[in-house]
PDB file of C-alpha atoms in Angstrom:
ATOM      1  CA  UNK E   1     -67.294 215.051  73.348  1.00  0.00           C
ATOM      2  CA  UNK E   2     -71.247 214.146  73.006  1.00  0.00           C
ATOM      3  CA  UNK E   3     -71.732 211.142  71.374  1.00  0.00           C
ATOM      4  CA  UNK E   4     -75.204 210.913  68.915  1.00  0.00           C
ATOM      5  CA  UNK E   5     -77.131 207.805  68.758  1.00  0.00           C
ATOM      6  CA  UNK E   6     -80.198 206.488  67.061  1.00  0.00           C
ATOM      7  CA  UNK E   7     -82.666 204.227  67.764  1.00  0.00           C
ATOM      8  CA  UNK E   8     -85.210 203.404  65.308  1.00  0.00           C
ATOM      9  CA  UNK E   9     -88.252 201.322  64.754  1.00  0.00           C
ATOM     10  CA  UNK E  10     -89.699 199.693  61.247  1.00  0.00           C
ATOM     11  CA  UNK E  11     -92.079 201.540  59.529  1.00  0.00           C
ATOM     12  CA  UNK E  12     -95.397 199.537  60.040  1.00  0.00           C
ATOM     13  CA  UNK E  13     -93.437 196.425  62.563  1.00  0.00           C
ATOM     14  CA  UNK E  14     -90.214 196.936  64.835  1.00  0.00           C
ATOM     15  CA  UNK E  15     -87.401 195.757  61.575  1.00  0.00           C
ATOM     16  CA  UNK E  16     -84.709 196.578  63.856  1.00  0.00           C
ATOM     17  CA  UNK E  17     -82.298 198.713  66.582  1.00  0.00           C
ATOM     18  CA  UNK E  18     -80.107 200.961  64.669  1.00  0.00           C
ATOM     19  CA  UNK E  19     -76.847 203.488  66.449  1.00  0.00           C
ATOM     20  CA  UNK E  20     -75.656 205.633  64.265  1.00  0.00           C
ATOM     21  CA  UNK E  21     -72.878 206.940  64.149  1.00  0.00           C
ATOM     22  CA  UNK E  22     -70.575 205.775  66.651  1.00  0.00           C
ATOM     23  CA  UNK E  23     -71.983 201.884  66.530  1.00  0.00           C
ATOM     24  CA  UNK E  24     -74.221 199.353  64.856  1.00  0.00           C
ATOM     25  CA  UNK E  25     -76.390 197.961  66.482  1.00  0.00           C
ATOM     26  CA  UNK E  26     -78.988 195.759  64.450  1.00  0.00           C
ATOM     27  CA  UNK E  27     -81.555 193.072  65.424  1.00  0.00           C
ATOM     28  CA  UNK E  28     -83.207 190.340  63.784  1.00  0.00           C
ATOM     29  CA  UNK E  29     -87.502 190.942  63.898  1.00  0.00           C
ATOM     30  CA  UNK E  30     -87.452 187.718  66.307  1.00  0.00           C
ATOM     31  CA  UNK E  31     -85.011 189.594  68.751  1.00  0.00           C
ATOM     32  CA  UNK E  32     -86.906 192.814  69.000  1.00  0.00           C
ATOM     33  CA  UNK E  33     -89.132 192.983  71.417  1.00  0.00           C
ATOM     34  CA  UNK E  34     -90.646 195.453  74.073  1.00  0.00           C
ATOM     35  CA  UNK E  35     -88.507 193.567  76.841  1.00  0.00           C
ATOM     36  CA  UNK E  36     -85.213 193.484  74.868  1.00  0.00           C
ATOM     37  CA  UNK E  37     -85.766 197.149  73.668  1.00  0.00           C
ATOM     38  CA  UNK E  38     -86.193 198.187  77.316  1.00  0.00           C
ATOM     39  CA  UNK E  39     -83.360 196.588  78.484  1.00  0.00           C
ATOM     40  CA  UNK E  40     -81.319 197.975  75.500  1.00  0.00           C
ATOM     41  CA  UNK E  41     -82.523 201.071  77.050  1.00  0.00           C
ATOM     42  CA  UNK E  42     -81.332 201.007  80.720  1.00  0.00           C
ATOM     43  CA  UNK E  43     -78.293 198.343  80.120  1.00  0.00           C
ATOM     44  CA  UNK E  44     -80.306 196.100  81.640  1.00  0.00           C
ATOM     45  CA  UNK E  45     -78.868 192.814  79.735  1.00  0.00           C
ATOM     46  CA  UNK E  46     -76.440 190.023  80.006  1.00  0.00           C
ATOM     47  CA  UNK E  47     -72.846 190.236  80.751  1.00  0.00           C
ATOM     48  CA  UNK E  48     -72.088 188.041  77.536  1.00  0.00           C
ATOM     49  CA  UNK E  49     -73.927 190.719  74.977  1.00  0.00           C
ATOM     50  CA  UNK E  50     -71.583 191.964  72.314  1.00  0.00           C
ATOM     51  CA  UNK E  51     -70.718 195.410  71.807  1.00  0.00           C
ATOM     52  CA  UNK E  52     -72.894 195.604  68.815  1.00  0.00           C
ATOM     53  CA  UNK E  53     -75.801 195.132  70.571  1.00  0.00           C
ATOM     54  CA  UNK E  54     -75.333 197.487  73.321  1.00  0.00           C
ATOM     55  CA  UNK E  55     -76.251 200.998  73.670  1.00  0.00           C
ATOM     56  CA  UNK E  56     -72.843 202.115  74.925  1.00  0.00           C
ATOM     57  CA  UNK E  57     -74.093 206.028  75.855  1.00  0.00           C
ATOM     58  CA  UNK E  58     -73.270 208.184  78.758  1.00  0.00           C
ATOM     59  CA  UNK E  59     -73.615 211.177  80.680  1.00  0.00           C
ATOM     60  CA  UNK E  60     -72.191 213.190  77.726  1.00  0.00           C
ATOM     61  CA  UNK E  61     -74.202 211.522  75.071  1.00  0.00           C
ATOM     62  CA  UNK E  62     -77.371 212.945  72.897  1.00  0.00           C
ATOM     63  CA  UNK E  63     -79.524 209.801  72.498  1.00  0.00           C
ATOM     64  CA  UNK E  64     -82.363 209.877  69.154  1.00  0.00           C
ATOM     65  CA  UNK E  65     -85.006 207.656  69.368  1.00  0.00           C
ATOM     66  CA  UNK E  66     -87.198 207.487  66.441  1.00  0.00           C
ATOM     67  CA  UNK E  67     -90.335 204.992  66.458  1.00  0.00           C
ATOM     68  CA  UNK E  68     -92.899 204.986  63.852  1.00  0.00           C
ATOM     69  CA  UNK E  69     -95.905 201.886  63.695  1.00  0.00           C
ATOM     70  CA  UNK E  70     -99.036 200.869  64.501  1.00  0.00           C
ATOM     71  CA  UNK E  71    -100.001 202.387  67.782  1.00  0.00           C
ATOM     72  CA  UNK E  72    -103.140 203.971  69.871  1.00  0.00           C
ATOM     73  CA  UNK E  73    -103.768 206.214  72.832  1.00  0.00           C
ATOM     74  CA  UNK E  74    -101.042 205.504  75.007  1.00  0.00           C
ATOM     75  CA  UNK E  75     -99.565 202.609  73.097  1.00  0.00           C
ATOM     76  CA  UNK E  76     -97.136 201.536  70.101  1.00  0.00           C
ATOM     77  CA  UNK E  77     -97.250 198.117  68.744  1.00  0.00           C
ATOM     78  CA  UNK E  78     -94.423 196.026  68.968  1.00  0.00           C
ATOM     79  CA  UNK E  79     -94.772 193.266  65.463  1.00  0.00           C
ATOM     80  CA  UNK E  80     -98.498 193.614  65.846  1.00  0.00           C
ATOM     81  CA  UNK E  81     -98.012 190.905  69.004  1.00  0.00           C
ATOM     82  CA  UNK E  82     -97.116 192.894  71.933  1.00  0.00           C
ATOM     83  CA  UNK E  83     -97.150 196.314  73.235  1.00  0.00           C
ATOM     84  CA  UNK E  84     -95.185 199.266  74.765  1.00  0.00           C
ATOM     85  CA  UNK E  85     -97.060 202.003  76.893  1.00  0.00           C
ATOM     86  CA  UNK E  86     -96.082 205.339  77.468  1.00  0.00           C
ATOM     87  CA  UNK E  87     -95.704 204.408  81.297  1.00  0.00           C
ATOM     88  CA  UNK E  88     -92.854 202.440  80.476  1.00  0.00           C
ATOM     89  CA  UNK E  89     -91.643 204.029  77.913  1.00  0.00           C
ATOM     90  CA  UNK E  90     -91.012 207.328  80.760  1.00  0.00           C
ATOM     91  CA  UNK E  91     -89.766 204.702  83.206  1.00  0.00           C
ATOM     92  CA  UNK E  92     -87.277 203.600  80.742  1.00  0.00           C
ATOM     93  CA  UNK E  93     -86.556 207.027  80.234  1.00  0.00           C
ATOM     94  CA  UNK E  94     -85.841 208.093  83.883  1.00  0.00           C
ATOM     95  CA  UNK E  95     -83.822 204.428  84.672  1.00  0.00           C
ATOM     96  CA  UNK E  96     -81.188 206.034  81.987  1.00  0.00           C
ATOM     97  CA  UNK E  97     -81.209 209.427  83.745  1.00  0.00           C
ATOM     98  CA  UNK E  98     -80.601 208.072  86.810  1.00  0.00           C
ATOM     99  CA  UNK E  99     -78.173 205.874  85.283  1.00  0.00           C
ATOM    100  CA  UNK E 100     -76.170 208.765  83.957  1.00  0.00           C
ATOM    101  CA  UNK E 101     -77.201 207.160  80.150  1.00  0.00           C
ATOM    102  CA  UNK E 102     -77.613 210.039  78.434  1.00  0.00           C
ATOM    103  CA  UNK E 103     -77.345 213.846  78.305  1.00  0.00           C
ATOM    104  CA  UNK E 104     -79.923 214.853  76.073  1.00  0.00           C
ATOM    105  CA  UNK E 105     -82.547 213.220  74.699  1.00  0.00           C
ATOM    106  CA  UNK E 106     -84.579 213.663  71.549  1.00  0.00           C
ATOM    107  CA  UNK E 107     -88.148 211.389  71.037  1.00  0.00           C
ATOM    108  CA  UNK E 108     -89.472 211.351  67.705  1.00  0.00           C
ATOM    109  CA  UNK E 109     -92.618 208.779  67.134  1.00  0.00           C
ATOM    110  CA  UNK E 110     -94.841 208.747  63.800  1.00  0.00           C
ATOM    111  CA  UNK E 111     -98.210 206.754  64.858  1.00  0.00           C
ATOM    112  CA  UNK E 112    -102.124 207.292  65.551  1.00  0.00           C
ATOM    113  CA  UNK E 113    -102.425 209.232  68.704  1.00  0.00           C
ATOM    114  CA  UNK E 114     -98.716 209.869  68.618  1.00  0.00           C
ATOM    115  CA  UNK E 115     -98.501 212.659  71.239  1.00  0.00           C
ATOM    116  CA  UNK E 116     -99.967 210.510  73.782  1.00  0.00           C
ATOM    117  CA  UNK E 117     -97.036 208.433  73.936  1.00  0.00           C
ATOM    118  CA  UNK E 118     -95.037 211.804  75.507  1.00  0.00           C
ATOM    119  CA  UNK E 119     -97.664 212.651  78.131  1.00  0.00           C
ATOM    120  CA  UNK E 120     -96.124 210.581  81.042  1.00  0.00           C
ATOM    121  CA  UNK E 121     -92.282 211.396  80.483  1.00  0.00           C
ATOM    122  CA  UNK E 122     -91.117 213.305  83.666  1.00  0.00           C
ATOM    123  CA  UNK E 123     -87.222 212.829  83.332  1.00  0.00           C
ATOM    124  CA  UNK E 124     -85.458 216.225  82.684  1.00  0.00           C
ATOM    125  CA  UNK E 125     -83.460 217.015  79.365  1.00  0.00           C
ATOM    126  CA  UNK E 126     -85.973 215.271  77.233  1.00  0.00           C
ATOM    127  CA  UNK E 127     -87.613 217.108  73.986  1.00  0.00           C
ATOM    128  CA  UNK E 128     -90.708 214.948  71.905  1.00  0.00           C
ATOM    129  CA  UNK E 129     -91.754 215.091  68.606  1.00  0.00           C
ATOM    130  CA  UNK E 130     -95.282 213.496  67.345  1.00  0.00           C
ATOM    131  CA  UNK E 131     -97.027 213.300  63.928  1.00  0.00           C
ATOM    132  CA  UNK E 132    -100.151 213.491  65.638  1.00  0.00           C
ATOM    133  CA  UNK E 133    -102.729 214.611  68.541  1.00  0.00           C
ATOM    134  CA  UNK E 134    -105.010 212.168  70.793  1.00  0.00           C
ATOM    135  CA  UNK E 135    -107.891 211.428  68.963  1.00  0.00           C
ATOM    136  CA  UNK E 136    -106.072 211.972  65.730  1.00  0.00           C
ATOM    137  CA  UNK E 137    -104.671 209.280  62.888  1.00  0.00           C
ATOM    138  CA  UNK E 138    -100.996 209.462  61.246  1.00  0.00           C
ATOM    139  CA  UNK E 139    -101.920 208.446  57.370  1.00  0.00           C
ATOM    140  CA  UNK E 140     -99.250 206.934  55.238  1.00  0.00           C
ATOM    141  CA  UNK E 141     -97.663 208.702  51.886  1.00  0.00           C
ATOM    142  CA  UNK E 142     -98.376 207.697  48.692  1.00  0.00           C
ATOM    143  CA  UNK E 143     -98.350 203.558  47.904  1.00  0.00           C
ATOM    144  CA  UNK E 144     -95.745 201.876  45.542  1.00  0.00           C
ATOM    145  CA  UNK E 145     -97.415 200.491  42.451  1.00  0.00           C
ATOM    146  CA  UNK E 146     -94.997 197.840  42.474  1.00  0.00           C
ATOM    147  CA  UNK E 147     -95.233 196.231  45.772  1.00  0.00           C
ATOM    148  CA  UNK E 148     -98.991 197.773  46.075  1.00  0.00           C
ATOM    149  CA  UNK E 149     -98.508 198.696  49.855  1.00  0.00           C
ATOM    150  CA  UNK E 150     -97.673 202.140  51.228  1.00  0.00           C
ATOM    151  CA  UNK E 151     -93.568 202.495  51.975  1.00  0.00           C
ATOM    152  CA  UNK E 152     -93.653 205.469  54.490  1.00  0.00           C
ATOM    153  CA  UNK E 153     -95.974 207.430  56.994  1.00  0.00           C
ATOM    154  CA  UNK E 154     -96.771 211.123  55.752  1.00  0.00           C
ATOM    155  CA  UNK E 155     -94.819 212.501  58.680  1.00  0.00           C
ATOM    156  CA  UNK E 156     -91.381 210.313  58.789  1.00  0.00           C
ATOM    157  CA  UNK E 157     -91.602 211.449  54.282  1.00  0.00           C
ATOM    158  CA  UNK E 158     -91.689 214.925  54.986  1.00  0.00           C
ATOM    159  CA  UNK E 159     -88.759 215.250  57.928  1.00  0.00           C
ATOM    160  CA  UNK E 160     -87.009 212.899  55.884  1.00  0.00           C
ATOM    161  CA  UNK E 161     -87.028 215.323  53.015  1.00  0.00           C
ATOM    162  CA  UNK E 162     -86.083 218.199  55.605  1.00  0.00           C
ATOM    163  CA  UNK E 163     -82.704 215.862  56.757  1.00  0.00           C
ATOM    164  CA  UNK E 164     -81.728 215.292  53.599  1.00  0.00           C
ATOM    165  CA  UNK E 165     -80.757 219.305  53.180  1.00  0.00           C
ATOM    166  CA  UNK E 166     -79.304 219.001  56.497  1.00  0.00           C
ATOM    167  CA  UNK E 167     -75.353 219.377  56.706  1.00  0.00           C
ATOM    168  CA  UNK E 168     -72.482 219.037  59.584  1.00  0.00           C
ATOM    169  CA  UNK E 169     -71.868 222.707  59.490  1.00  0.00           C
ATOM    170  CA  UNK E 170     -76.003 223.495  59.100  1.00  0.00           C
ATOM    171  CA  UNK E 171     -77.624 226.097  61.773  1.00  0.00           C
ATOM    172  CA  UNK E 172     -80.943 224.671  61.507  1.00  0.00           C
ATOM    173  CA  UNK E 173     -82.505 224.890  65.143  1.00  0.00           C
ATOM    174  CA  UNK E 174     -85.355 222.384  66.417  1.00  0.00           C
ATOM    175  CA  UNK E 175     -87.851 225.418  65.926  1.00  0.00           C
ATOM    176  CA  UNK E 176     -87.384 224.676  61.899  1.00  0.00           C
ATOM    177  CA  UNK E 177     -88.105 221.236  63.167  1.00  0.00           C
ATOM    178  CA  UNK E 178     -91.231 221.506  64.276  1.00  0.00           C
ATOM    179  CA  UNK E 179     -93.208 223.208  61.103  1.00  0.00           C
ATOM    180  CA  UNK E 180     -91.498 220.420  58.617  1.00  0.00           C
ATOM    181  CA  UNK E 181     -95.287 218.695  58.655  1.00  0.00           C
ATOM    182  CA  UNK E 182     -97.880 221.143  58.777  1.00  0.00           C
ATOM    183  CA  UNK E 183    -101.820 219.475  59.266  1.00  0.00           C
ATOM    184  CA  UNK E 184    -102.289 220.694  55.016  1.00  0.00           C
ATOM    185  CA  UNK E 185     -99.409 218.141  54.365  1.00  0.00           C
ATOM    186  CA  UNK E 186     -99.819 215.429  56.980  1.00  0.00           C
ATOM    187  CA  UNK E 187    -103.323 215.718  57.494  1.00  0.00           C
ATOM    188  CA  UNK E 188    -102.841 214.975  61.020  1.00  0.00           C
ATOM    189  CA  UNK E 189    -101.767 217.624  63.834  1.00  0.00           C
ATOM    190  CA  UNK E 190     -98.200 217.316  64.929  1.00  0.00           C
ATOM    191  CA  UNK E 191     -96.748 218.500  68.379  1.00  0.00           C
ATOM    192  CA  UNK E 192     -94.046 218.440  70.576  1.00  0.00           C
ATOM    193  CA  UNK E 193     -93.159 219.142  74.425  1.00  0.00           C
ATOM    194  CA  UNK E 194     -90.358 221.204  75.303  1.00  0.00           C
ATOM    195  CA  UNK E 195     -90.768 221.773  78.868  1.00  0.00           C
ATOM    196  CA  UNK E 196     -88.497 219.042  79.791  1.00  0.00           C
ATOM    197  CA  UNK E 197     -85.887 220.148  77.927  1.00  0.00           C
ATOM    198  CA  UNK E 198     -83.303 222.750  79.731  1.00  0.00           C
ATOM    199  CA  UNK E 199     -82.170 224.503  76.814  1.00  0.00           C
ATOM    200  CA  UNK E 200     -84.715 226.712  73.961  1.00  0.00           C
ATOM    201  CA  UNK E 201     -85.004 224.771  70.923  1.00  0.00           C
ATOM    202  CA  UNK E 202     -84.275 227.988  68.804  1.00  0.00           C
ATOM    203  CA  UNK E 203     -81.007 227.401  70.403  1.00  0.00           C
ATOM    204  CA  UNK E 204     -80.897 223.576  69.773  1.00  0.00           C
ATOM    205  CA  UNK E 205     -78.901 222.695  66.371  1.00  0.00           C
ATOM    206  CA  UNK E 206     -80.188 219.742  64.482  1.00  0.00           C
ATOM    207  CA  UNK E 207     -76.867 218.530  64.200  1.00  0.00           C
ATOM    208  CA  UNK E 208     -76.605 217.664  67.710  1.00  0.00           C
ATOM    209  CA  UNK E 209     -78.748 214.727  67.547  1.00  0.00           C
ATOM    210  CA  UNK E 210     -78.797 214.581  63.293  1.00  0.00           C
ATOM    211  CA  UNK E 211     -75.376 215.751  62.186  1.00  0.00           C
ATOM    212  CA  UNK E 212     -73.176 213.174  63.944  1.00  0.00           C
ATOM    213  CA  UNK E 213     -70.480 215.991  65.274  1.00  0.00           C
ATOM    214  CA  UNK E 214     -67.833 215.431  67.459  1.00  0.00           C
ATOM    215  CA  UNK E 215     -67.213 218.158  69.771  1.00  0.00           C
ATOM    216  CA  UNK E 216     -63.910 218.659  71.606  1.00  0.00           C
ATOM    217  CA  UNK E 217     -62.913 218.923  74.718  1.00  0.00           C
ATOM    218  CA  UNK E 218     -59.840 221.303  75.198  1.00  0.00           C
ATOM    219  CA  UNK E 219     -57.681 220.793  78.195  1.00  0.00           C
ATOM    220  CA  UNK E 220     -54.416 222.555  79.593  1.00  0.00           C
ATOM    221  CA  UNK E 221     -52.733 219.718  81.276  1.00  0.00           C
ATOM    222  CA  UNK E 222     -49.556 218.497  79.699  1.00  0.00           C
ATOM    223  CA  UNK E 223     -49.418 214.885  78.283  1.00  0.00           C
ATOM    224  CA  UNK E 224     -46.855 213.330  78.089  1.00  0.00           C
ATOM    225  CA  UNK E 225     -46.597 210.791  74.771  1.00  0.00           C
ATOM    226  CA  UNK E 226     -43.185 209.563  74.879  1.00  0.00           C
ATOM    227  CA  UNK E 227     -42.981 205.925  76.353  1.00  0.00           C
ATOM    228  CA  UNK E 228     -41.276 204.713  79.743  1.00  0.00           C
ATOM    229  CA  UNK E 229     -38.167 203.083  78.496  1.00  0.00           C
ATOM    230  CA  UNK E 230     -38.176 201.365  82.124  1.00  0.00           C
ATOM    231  CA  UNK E 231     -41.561 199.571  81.492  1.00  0.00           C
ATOM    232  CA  UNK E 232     -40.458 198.800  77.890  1.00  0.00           C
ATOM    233  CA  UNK E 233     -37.551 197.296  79.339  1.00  0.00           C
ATOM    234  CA  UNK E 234     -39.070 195.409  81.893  1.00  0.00           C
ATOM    235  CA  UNK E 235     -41.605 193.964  79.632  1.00  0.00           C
ATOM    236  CA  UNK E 236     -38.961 192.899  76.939  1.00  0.00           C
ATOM    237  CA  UNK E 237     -37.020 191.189  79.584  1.00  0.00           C
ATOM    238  CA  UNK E 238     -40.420 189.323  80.781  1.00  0.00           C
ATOM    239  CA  UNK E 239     -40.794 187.910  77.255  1.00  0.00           C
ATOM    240  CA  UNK E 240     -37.443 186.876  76.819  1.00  0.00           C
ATOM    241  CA  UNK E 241     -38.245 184.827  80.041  1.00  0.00           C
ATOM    242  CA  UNK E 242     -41.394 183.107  78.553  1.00  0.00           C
ATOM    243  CA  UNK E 243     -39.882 182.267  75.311  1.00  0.00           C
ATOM    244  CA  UNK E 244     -36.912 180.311  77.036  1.00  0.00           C
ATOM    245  CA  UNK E 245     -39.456 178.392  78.890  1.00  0.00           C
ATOM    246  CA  UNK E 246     -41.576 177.411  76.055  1.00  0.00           C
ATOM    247  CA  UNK E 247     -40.529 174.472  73.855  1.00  0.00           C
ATOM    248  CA  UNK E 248     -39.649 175.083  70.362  1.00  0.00           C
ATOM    249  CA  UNK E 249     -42.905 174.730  67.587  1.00  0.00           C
ATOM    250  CA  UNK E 250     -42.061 172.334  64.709  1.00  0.00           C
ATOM    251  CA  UNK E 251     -44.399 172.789  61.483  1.00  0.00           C
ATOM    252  CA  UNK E 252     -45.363 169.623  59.426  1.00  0.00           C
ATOM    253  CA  UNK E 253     -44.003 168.949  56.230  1.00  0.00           C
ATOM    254  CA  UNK E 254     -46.525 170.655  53.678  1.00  0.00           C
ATOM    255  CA  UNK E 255     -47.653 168.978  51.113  1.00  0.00           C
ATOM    256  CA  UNK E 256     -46.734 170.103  47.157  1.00  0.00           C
ATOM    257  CA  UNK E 257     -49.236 172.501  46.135  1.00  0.00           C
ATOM    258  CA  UNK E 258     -48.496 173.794  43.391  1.00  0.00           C
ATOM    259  CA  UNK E 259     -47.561 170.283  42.135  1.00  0.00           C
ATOM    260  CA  UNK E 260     -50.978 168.757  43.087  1.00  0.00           C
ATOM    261  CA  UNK E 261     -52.757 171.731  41.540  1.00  0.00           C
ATOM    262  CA  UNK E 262     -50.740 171.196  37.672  1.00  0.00           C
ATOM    263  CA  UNK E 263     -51.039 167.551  37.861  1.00  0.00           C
ATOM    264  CA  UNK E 264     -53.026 165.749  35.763  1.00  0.00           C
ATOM    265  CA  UNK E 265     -56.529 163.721  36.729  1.00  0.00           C
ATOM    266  CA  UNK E 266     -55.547 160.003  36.919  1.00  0.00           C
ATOM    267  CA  UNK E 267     -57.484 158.066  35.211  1.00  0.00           C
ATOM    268  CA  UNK E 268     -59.656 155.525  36.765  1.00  0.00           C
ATOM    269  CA  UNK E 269     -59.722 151.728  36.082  1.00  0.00           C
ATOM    270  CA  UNK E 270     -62.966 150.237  34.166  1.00  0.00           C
ATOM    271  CA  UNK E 271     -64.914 147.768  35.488  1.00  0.00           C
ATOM    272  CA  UNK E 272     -68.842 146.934  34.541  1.00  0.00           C
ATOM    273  CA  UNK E 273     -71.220 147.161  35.927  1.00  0.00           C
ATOM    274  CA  UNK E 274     -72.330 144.400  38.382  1.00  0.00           C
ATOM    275  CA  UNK E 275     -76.072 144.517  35.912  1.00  0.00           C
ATOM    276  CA  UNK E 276     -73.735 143.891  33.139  1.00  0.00           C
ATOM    277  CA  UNK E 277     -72.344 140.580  34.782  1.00  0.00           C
ATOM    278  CA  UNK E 278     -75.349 139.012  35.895  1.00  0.00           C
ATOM    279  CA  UNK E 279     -77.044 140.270  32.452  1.00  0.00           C
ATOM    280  CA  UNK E 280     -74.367 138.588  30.998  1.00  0.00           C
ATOM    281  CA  UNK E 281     -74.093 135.441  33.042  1.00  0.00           C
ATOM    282  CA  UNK E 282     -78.119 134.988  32.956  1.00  0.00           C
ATOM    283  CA  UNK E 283     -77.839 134.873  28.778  1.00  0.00           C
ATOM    284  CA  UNK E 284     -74.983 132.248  29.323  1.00  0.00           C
ATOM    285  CA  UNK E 285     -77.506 130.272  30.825  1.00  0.00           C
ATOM    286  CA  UNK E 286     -80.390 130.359  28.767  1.00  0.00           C
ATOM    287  CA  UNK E 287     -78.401 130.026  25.588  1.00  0.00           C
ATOM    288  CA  UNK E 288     -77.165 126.291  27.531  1.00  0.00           C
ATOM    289  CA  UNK E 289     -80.443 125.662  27.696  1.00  0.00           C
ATOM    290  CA  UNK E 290     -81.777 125.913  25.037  1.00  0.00           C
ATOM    291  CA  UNK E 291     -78.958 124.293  23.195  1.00  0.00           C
ATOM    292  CA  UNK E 292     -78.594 121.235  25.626  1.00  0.00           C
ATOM    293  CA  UNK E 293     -81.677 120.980  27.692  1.00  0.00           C
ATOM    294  CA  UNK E 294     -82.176 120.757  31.289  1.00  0.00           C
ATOM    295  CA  UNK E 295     -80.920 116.824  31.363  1.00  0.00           C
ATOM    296  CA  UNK E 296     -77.186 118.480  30.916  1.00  0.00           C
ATOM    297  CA  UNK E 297     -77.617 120.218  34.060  1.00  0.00           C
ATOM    298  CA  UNK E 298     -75.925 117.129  36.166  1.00  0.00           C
ATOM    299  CA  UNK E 299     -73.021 117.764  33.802  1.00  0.00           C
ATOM    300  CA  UNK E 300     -72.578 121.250  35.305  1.00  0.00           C
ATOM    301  CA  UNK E 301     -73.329 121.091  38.753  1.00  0.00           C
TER     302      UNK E 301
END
């Protein structure tokens, strides 16, 4: 069975770590960084990391990784703060091999200078993809009038637009691949490096890093799916045991729901204000006053 995964970076800043199909994994913009995106990359991380945020590939998986942003000769930024080079991006890269990671490996990156980013890999089975030459700029698509910013880089529009015809049973090879952005639509000069890769890209499907397919491994050993009655038995026995030793569980009363829920608000008792007393008991006083005068006060107190 080979297993596809993704790995993607935002358009202009890293928005996330995506594997597709088999997982999700998805990060917050604070959690990606070049450090946590390398050790996502060779395992590299705590024992207590969920499952969602591992990259749980093997020797029989086809790894994607697909990064598109600001970058330069030999560079990509990383949330316009930090940076990864293409040194360790190929160290990364030969850490997995070595690690039995992945199988094959496909490396797609849409930035400025993009094919400088590929120049250092030297781990076999891996194929690259850029949207552009050293020297050369990647140029976005057309802006949204709405937001007033461009959405999408001219090369990650166009072999989005190729994908989208793609299908589980397509025989589209990584030959068509390569002329989905030609320089008189992206403006830039795409490339790609192949000599790493074992197998000829006109003999590379799409779907086997695109189409998500499972591919199955036929054996002709007999298994057996019929359970041991002696284990079942053993195990039944073993819980009898523990439920004998453990003392018997005694709920609480529970109080009446549906009573409480149909009965009526009760109402509550009036009683003013403590303003309204003192209001009150400050006219009492002036109205003695003025009717009696303070020489009445010795009758009072």
């Amino acid at each position: 069975m080979v297993d596809t995964c993704f790995l993607s970076q935002g358009l202009t800043t890293l928005a996330g770590l995506l594997l597709l199909p088999f997982g999700s994994l998805a990060a917050s913009q604070i959690e990606v960084t070049v450090e946590n995106f390398l050790r996502v990359l060779t395992g590299r991380i705590p024992s207590s990391t969920p499952r969602s945020k591992r990259l749980l590939s093997d020797d029989r998986s086809n790894i994607l990784i697909y990064m598109t942003g600001h970058g330069g000769n030999g560079f990509l930024k990383f949330q316009d703060s930090e940076e990864i080079t293409n040194i360790e991006l190929a160290d990364a890269f030969e850490q997995m091999w070595q690690k039995r990671r992945y199988n094959e490996l496909l490396f797609i990156i849409d930035t400025c200078q993009g094919a400088s980013m590929y120049e250092r890999f030297y781990s076999p089975n891996i194929m690259a993809l850029a949207s552009s030459q050293v020297g050369e700029d990647s140029l976005s698509h057309q802006p949204d009038p709405a937001v007033g910013v461009h959405l999408m880089d001219r090369y990650t529009f166009y072999v989005l637009e190729f994908l989208e015809e793609i299908n589980p049973a397509s025989q589209t090879n990584m030959n068509d691949l390569f002329q989905v952005c030609p320089k008189s639509l992206c403006v830039s000069t795409p490339g790609h490096r192949t000599d790493l890769f074992q197998r000829d890209p006109k003999n590379v499907l799409i779907t086997d890093f695109f189409g998500s397919v499972r591919k199955v491994e036929i054996t002709t050993e007999t298994l057996s799916l019929q359970p041991d009655s002696g284990v079942i038995e053993s195990s039944y026995k073993k819980d009898q045991m523990v439920e004998e030793l453990m003392e018997p569980l005694k709920y609480a009363e529970q109080l009446p729901v549906a009573q409480i829920i149909h009965q009526k608000p009760k109402l509550k008792d009036w009683h003013p204000p403590g303003g309204f007393i003192l209001g009150l008991w400050a006219l009492i006083i002036m109205v003695f006053f003025k009717t009696y005068g303070i020489k009445h006060m010795k009758f009072i107190f």
